mmCIF file of the C-alpha atoms, coordinates in Angstrom:
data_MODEL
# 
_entry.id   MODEL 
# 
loop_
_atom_site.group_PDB 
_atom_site.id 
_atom_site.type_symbol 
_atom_site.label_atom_id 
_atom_site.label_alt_id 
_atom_site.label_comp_id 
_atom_site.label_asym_id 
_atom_site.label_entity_id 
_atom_site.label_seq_id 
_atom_site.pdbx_PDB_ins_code 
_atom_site.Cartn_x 
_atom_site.Cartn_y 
_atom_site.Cartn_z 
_atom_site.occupancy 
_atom_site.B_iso_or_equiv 
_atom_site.pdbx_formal_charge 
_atom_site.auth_seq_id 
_atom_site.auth_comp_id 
_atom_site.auth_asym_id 
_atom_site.auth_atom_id 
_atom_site.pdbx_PDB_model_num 
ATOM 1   C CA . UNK A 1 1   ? 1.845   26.780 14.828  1.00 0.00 ? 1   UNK A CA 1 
ATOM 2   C CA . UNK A 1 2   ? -0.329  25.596 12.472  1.00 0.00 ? 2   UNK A CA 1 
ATOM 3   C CA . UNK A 1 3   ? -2.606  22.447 13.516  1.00 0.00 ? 3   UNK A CA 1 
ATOM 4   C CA . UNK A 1 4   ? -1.510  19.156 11.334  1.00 0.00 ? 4   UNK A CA 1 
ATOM 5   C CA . UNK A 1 5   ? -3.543  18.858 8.466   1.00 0.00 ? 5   UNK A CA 1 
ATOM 6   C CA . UNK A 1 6   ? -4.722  14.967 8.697   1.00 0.00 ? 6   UNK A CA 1 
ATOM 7   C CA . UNK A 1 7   ? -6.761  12.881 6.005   1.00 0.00 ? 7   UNK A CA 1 
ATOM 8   C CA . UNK A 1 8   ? -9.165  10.256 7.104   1.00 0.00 ? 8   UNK A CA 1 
ATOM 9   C CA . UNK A 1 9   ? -9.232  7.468  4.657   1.00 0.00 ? 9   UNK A CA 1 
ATOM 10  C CA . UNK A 1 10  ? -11.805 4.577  4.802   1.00 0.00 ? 10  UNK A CA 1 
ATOM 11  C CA . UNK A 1 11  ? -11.102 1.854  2.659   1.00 0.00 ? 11  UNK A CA 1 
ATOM 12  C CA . UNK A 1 12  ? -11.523 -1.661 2.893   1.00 0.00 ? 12  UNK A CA 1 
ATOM 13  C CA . UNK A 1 13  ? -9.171  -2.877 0.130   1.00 0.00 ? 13  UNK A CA 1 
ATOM 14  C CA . UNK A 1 14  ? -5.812  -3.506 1.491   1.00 0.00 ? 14  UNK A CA 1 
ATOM 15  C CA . UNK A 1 15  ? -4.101  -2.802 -1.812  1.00 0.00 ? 15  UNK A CA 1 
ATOM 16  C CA . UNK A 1 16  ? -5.488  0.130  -2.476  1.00 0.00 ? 16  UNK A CA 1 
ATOM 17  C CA . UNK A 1 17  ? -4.725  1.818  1.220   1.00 0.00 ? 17  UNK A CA 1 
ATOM 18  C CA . UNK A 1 18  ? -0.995  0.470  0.423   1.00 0.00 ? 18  UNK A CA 1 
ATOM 19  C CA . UNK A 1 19  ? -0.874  2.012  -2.849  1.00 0.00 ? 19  UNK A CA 1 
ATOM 20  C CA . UNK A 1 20  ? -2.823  4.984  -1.571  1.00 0.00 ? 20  UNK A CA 1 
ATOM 21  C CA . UNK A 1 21  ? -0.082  5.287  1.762   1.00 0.00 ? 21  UNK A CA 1 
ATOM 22  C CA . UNK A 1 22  ? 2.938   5.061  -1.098  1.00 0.00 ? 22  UNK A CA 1 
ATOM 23  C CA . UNK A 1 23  ? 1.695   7.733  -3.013  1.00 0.00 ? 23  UNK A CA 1 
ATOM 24  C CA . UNK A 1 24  ? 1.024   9.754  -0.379  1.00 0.00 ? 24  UNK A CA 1 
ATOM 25  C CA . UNK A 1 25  ? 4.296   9.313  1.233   1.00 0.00 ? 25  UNK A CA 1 
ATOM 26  C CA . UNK A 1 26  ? 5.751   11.223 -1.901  1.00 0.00 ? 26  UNK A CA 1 
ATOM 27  C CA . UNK A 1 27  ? 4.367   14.247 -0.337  1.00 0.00 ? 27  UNK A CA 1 
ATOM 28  C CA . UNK A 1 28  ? 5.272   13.213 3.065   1.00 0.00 ? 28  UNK A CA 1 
ATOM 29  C CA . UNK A 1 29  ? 1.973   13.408 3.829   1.00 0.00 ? 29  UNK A CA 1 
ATOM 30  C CA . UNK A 1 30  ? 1.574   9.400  4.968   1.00 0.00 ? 30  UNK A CA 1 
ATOM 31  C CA . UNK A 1 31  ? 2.068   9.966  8.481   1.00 0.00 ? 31  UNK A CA 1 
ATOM 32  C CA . UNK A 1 32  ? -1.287  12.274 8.752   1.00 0.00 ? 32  UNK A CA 1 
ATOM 33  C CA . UNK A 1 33  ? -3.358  9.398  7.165   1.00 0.00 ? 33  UNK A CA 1 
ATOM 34  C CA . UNK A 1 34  ? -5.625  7.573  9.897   1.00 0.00 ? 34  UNK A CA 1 
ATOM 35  C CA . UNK A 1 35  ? -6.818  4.517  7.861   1.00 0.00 ? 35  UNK A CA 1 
ATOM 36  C CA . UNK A 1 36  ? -10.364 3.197  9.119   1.00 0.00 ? 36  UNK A CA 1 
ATOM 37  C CA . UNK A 1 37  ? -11.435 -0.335 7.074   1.00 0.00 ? 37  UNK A CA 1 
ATOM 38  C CA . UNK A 1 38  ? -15.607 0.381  7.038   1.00 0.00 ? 38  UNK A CA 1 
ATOM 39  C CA . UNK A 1 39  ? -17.913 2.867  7.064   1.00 0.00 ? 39  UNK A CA 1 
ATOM 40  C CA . UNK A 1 40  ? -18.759 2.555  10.495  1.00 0.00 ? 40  UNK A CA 1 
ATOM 41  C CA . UNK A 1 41  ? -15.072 3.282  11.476  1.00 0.00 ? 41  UNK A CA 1 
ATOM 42  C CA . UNK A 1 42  ? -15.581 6.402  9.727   1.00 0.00 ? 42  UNK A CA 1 
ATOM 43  C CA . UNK A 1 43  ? -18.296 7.860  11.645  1.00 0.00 ? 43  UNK A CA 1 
ATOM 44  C CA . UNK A 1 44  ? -16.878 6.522  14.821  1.00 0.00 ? 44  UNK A CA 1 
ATOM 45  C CA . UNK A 1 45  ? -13.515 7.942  14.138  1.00 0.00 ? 45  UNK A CA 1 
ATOM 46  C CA . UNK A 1 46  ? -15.245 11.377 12.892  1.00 0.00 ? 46  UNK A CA 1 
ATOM 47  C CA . UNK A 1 47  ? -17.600 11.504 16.210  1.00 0.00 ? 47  UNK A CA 1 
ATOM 48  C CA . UNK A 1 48  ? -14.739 10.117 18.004  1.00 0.00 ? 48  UNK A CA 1 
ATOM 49  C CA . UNK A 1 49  ? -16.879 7.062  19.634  1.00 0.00 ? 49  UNK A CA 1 
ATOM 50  C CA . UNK A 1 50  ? -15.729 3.675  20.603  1.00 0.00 ? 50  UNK A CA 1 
ATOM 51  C CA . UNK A 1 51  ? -11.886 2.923  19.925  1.00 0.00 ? 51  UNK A CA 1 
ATOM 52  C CA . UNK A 1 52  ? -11.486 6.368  18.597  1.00 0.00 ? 52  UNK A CA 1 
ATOM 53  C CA . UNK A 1 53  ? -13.538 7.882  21.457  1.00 0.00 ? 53  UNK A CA 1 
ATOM 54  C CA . UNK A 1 54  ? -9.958  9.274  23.317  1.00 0.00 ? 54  UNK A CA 1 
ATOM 55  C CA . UNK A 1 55  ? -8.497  10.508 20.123  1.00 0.00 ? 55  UNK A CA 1 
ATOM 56  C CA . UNK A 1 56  ? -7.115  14.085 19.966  1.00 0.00 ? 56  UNK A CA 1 
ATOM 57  C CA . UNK A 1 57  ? -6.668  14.029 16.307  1.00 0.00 ? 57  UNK A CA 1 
ATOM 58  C CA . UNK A 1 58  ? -9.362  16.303 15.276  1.00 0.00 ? 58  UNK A CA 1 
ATOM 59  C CA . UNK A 1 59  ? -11.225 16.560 12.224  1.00 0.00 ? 59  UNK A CA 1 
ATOM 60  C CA . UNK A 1 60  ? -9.275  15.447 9.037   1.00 0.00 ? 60  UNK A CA 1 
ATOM 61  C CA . UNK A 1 61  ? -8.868  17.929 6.293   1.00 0.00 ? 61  UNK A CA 1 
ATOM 62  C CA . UNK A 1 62  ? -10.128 15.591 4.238   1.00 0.00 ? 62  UNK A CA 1 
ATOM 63  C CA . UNK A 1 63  ? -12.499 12.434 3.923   1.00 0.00 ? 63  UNK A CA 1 
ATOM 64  C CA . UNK A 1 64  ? -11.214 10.009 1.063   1.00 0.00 ? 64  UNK A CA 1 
ATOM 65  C CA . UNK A 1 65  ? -14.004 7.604  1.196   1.00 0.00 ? 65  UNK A CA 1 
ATOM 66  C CA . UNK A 1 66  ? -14.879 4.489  -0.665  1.00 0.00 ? 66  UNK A CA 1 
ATOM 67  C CA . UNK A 1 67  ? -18.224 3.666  -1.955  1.00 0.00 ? 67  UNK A CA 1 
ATOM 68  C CA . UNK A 1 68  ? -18.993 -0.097 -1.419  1.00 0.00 ? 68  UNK A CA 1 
ATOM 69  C CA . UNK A 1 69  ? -17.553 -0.383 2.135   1.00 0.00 ? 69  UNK A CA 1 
ATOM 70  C CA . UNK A 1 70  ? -18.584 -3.466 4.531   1.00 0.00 ? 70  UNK A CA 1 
ATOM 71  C CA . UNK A 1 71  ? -21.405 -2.361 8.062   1.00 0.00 ? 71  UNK A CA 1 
ATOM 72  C CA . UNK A 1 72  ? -22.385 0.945  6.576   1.00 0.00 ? 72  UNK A CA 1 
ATOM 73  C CA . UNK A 1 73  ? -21.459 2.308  2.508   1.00 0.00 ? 73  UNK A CA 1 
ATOM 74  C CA . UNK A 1 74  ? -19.755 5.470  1.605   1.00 0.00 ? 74  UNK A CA 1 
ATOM 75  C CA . UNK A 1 75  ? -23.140 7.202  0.485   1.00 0.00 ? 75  UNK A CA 1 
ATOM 76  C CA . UNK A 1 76  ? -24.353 6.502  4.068   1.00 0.00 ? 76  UNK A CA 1 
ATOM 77  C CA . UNK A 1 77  ? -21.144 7.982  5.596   1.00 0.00 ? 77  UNK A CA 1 
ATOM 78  C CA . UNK A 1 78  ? -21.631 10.657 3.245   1.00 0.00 ? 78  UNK A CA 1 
ATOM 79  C CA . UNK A 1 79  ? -25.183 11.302 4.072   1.00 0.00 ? 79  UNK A CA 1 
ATOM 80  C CA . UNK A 1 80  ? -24.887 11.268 8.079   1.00 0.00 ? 80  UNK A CA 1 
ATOM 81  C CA . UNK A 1 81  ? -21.473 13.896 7.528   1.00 0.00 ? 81  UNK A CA 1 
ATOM 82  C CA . UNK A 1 82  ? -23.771 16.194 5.504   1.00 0.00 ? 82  UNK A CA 1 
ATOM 83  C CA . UNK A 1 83  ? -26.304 15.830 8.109   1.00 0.00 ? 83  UNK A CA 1 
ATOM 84  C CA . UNK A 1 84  ? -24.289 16.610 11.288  1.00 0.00 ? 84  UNK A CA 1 
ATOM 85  C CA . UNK A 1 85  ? -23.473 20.257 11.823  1.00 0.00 ? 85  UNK A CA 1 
ATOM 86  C CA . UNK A 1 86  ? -19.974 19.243 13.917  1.00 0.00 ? 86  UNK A CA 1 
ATOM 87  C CA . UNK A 1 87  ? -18.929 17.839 10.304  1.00 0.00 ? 87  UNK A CA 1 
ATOM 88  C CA . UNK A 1 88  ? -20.674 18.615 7.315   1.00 0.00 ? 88  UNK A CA 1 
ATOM 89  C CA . UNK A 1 89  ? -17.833 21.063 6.562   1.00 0.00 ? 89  UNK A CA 1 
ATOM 90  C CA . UNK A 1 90  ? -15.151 18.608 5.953   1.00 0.00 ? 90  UNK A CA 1 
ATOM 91  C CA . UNK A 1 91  ? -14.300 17.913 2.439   1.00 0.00 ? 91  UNK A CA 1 
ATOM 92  C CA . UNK A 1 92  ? -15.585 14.297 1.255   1.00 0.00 ? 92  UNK A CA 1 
ATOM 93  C CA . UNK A 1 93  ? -13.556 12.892 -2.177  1.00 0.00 ? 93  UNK A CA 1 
ATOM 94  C CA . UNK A 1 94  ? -15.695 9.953  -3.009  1.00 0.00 ? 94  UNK A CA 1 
ATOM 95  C CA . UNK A 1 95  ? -12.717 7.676  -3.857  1.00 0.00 ? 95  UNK A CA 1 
ATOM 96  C CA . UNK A 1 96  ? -13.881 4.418  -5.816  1.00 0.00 ? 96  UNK A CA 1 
ATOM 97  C CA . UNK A 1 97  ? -13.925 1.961  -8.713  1.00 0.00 ? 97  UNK A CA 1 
ATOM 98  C CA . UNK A 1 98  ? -17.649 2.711  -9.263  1.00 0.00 ? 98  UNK A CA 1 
ATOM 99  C CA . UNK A 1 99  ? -18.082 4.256  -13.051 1.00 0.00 ? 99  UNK A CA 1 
ATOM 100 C CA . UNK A 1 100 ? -22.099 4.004  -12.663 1.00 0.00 ? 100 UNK A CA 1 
ATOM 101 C CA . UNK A 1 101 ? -23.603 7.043  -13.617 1.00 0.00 ? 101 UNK A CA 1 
ATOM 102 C CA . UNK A 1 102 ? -26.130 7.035  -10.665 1.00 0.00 ? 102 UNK A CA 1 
ATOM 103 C CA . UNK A 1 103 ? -23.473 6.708  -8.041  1.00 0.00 ? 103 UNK A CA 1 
ATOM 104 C CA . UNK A 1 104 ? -21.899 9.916  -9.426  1.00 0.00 ? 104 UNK A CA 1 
ATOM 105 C CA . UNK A 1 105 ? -25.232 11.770 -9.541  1.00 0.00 ? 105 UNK A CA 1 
ATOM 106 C CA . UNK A 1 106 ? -26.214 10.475 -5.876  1.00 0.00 ? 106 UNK A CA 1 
ATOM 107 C CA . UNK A 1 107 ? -22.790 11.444 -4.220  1.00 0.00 ? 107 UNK A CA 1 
ATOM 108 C CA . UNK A 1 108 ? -22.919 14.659 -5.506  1.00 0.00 ? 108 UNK A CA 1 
ATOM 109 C CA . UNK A 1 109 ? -26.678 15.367 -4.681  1.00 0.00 ? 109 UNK A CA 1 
ATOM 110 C CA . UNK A 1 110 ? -25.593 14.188 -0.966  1.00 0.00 ? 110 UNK A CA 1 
ATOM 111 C CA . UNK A 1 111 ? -22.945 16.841 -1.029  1.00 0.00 ? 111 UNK A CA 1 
ATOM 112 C CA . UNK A 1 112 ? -19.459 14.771 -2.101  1.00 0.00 ? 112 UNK A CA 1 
ATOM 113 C CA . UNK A 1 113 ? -16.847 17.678 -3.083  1.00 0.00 ? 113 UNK A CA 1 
ATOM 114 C CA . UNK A 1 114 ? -15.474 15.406 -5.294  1.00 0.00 ? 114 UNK A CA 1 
ATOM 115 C CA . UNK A 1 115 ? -15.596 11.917 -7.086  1.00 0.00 ? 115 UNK A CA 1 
ATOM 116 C CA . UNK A 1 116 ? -12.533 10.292 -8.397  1.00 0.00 ? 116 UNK A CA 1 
ATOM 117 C CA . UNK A 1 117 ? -12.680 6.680  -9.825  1.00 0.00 ? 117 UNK A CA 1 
ATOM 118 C CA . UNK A 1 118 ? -9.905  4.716  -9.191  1.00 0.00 ? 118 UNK A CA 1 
ATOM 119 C CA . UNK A 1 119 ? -7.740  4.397  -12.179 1.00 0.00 ? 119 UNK A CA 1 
ATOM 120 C CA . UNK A 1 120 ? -6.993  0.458  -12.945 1.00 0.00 ? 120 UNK A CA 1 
ATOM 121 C CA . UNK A 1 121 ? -3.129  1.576  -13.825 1.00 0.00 ? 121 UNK A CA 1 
ATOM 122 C CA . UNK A 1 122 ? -0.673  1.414  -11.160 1.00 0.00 ? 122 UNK A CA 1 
ATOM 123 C CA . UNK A 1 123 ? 0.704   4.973  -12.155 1.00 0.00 ? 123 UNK A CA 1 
ATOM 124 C CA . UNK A 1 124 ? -2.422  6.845  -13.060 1.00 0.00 ? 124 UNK A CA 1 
ATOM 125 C CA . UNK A 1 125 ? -3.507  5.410  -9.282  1.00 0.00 ? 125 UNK A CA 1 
ATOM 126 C CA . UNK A 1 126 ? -0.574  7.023  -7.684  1.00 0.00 ? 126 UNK A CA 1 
ATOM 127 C CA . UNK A 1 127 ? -0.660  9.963  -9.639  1.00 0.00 ? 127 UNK A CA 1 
ATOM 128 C CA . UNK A 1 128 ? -4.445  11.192 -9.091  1.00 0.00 ? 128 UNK A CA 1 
ATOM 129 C CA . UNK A 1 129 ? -3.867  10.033 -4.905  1.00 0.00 ? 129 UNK A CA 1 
ATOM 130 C CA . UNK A 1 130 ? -0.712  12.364 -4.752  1.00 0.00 ? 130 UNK A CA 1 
ATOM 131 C CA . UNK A 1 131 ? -2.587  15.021 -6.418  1.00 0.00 ? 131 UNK A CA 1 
ATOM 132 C CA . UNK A 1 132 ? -5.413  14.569 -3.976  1.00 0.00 ? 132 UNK A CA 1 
ATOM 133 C CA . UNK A 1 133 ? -3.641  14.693 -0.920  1.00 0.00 ? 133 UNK A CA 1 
ATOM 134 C CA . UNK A 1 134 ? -1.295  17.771 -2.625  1.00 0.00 ? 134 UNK A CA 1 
ATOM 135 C CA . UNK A 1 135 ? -4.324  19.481 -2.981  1.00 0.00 ? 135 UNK A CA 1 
ATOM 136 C CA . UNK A 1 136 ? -6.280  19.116 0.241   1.00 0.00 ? 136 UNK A CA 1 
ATOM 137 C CA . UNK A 1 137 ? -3.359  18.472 2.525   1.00 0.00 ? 137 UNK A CA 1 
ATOM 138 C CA . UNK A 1 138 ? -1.181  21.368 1.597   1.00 0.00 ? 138 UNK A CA 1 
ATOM 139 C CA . UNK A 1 139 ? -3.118  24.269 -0.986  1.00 0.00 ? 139 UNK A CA 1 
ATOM 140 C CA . UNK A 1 140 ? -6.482  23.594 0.324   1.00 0.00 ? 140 UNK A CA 1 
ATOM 141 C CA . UNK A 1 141 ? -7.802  26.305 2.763   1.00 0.00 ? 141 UNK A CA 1 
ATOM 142 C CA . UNK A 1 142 ? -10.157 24.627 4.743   1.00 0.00 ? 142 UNK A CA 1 
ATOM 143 C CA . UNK A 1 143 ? -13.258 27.255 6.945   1.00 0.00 ? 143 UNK A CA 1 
ATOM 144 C CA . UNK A 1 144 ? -11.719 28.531 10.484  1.00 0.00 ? 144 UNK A CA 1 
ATOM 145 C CA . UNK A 1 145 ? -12.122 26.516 13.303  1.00 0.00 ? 145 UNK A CA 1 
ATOM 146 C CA . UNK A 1 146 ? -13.311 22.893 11.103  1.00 0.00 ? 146 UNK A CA 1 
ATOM 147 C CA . UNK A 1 147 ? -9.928  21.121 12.168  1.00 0.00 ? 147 UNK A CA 1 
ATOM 148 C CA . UNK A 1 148 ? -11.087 20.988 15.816  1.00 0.00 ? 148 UNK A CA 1 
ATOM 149 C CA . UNK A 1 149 ? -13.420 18.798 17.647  1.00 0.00 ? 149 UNK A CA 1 
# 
């Protein structure tokens, strides 16, 4: 059998992770989501330290992470994924409001496999999430052996 196919997504704006879970429960693909609120939660939960330290999860399919995130920002937990050989594999979508130009350029340069700015319309929010977690979740192939750890 096939190993579940999880996402990791680290947001700190309640909203958003509710509208994010909804749309993703279109797809049935909600119960796969670990939610972690900073970016330190991400790298702990990634490196499976501290609360997530007994977790047999695995690596996610996916990171959906958030730019401006309280302890450590998304470009940080983008930088220290790229950096560690265990993850710098997993797919990061850089998931945000941010339209600046520079924070485009830099989370590509760091290695982001995509950046998606959140649309301000409920639908066009919902739409682009289910299409991300479609994609990743189910018709993404991700390399042999990068859903373990």
């Amino acid at each position: 059998m096939a190993p579940l196919k999880r996402i990791l997504l680290a947001e700190d704006n309640e909203r958003d992770v509710e509208l994010t879970m909804a749309a993703l429960e279109e797809y049935n693909l909600a119960n796969e989501v670990v939610v972690v609120r900073d970016g330190a939660e991400a790298l702990d939960y990634l490196r499976k330290r501290g609360k997530f330290a007994d977790h047999a999860n695995g690596l996610p399919v996916v990171v959906m992470l958030d730019l401006k995130m309280p302890k450590v920002d998304g470009l940080q937990v983008l930088r220290e994924i790229r950096a560690d050989d265990a993850l710098k594999h997993v797919p990061v979508v850089m998931l945000t409001s941010s339209r600046e130009e520079q924070d485009l350029v830099t989370s590509y340069k760091l290695g982001a496999n995509a950046y998606v700015v959140k649309p301000v319309d409920f639908q066009q929010f919902v739409n682009s999430i289910k299409q991300l977690g479609f994609f990743w979740a189910i018709i993404n192939e991700p390399p042999p052996g990068t859903l373990r750890r």
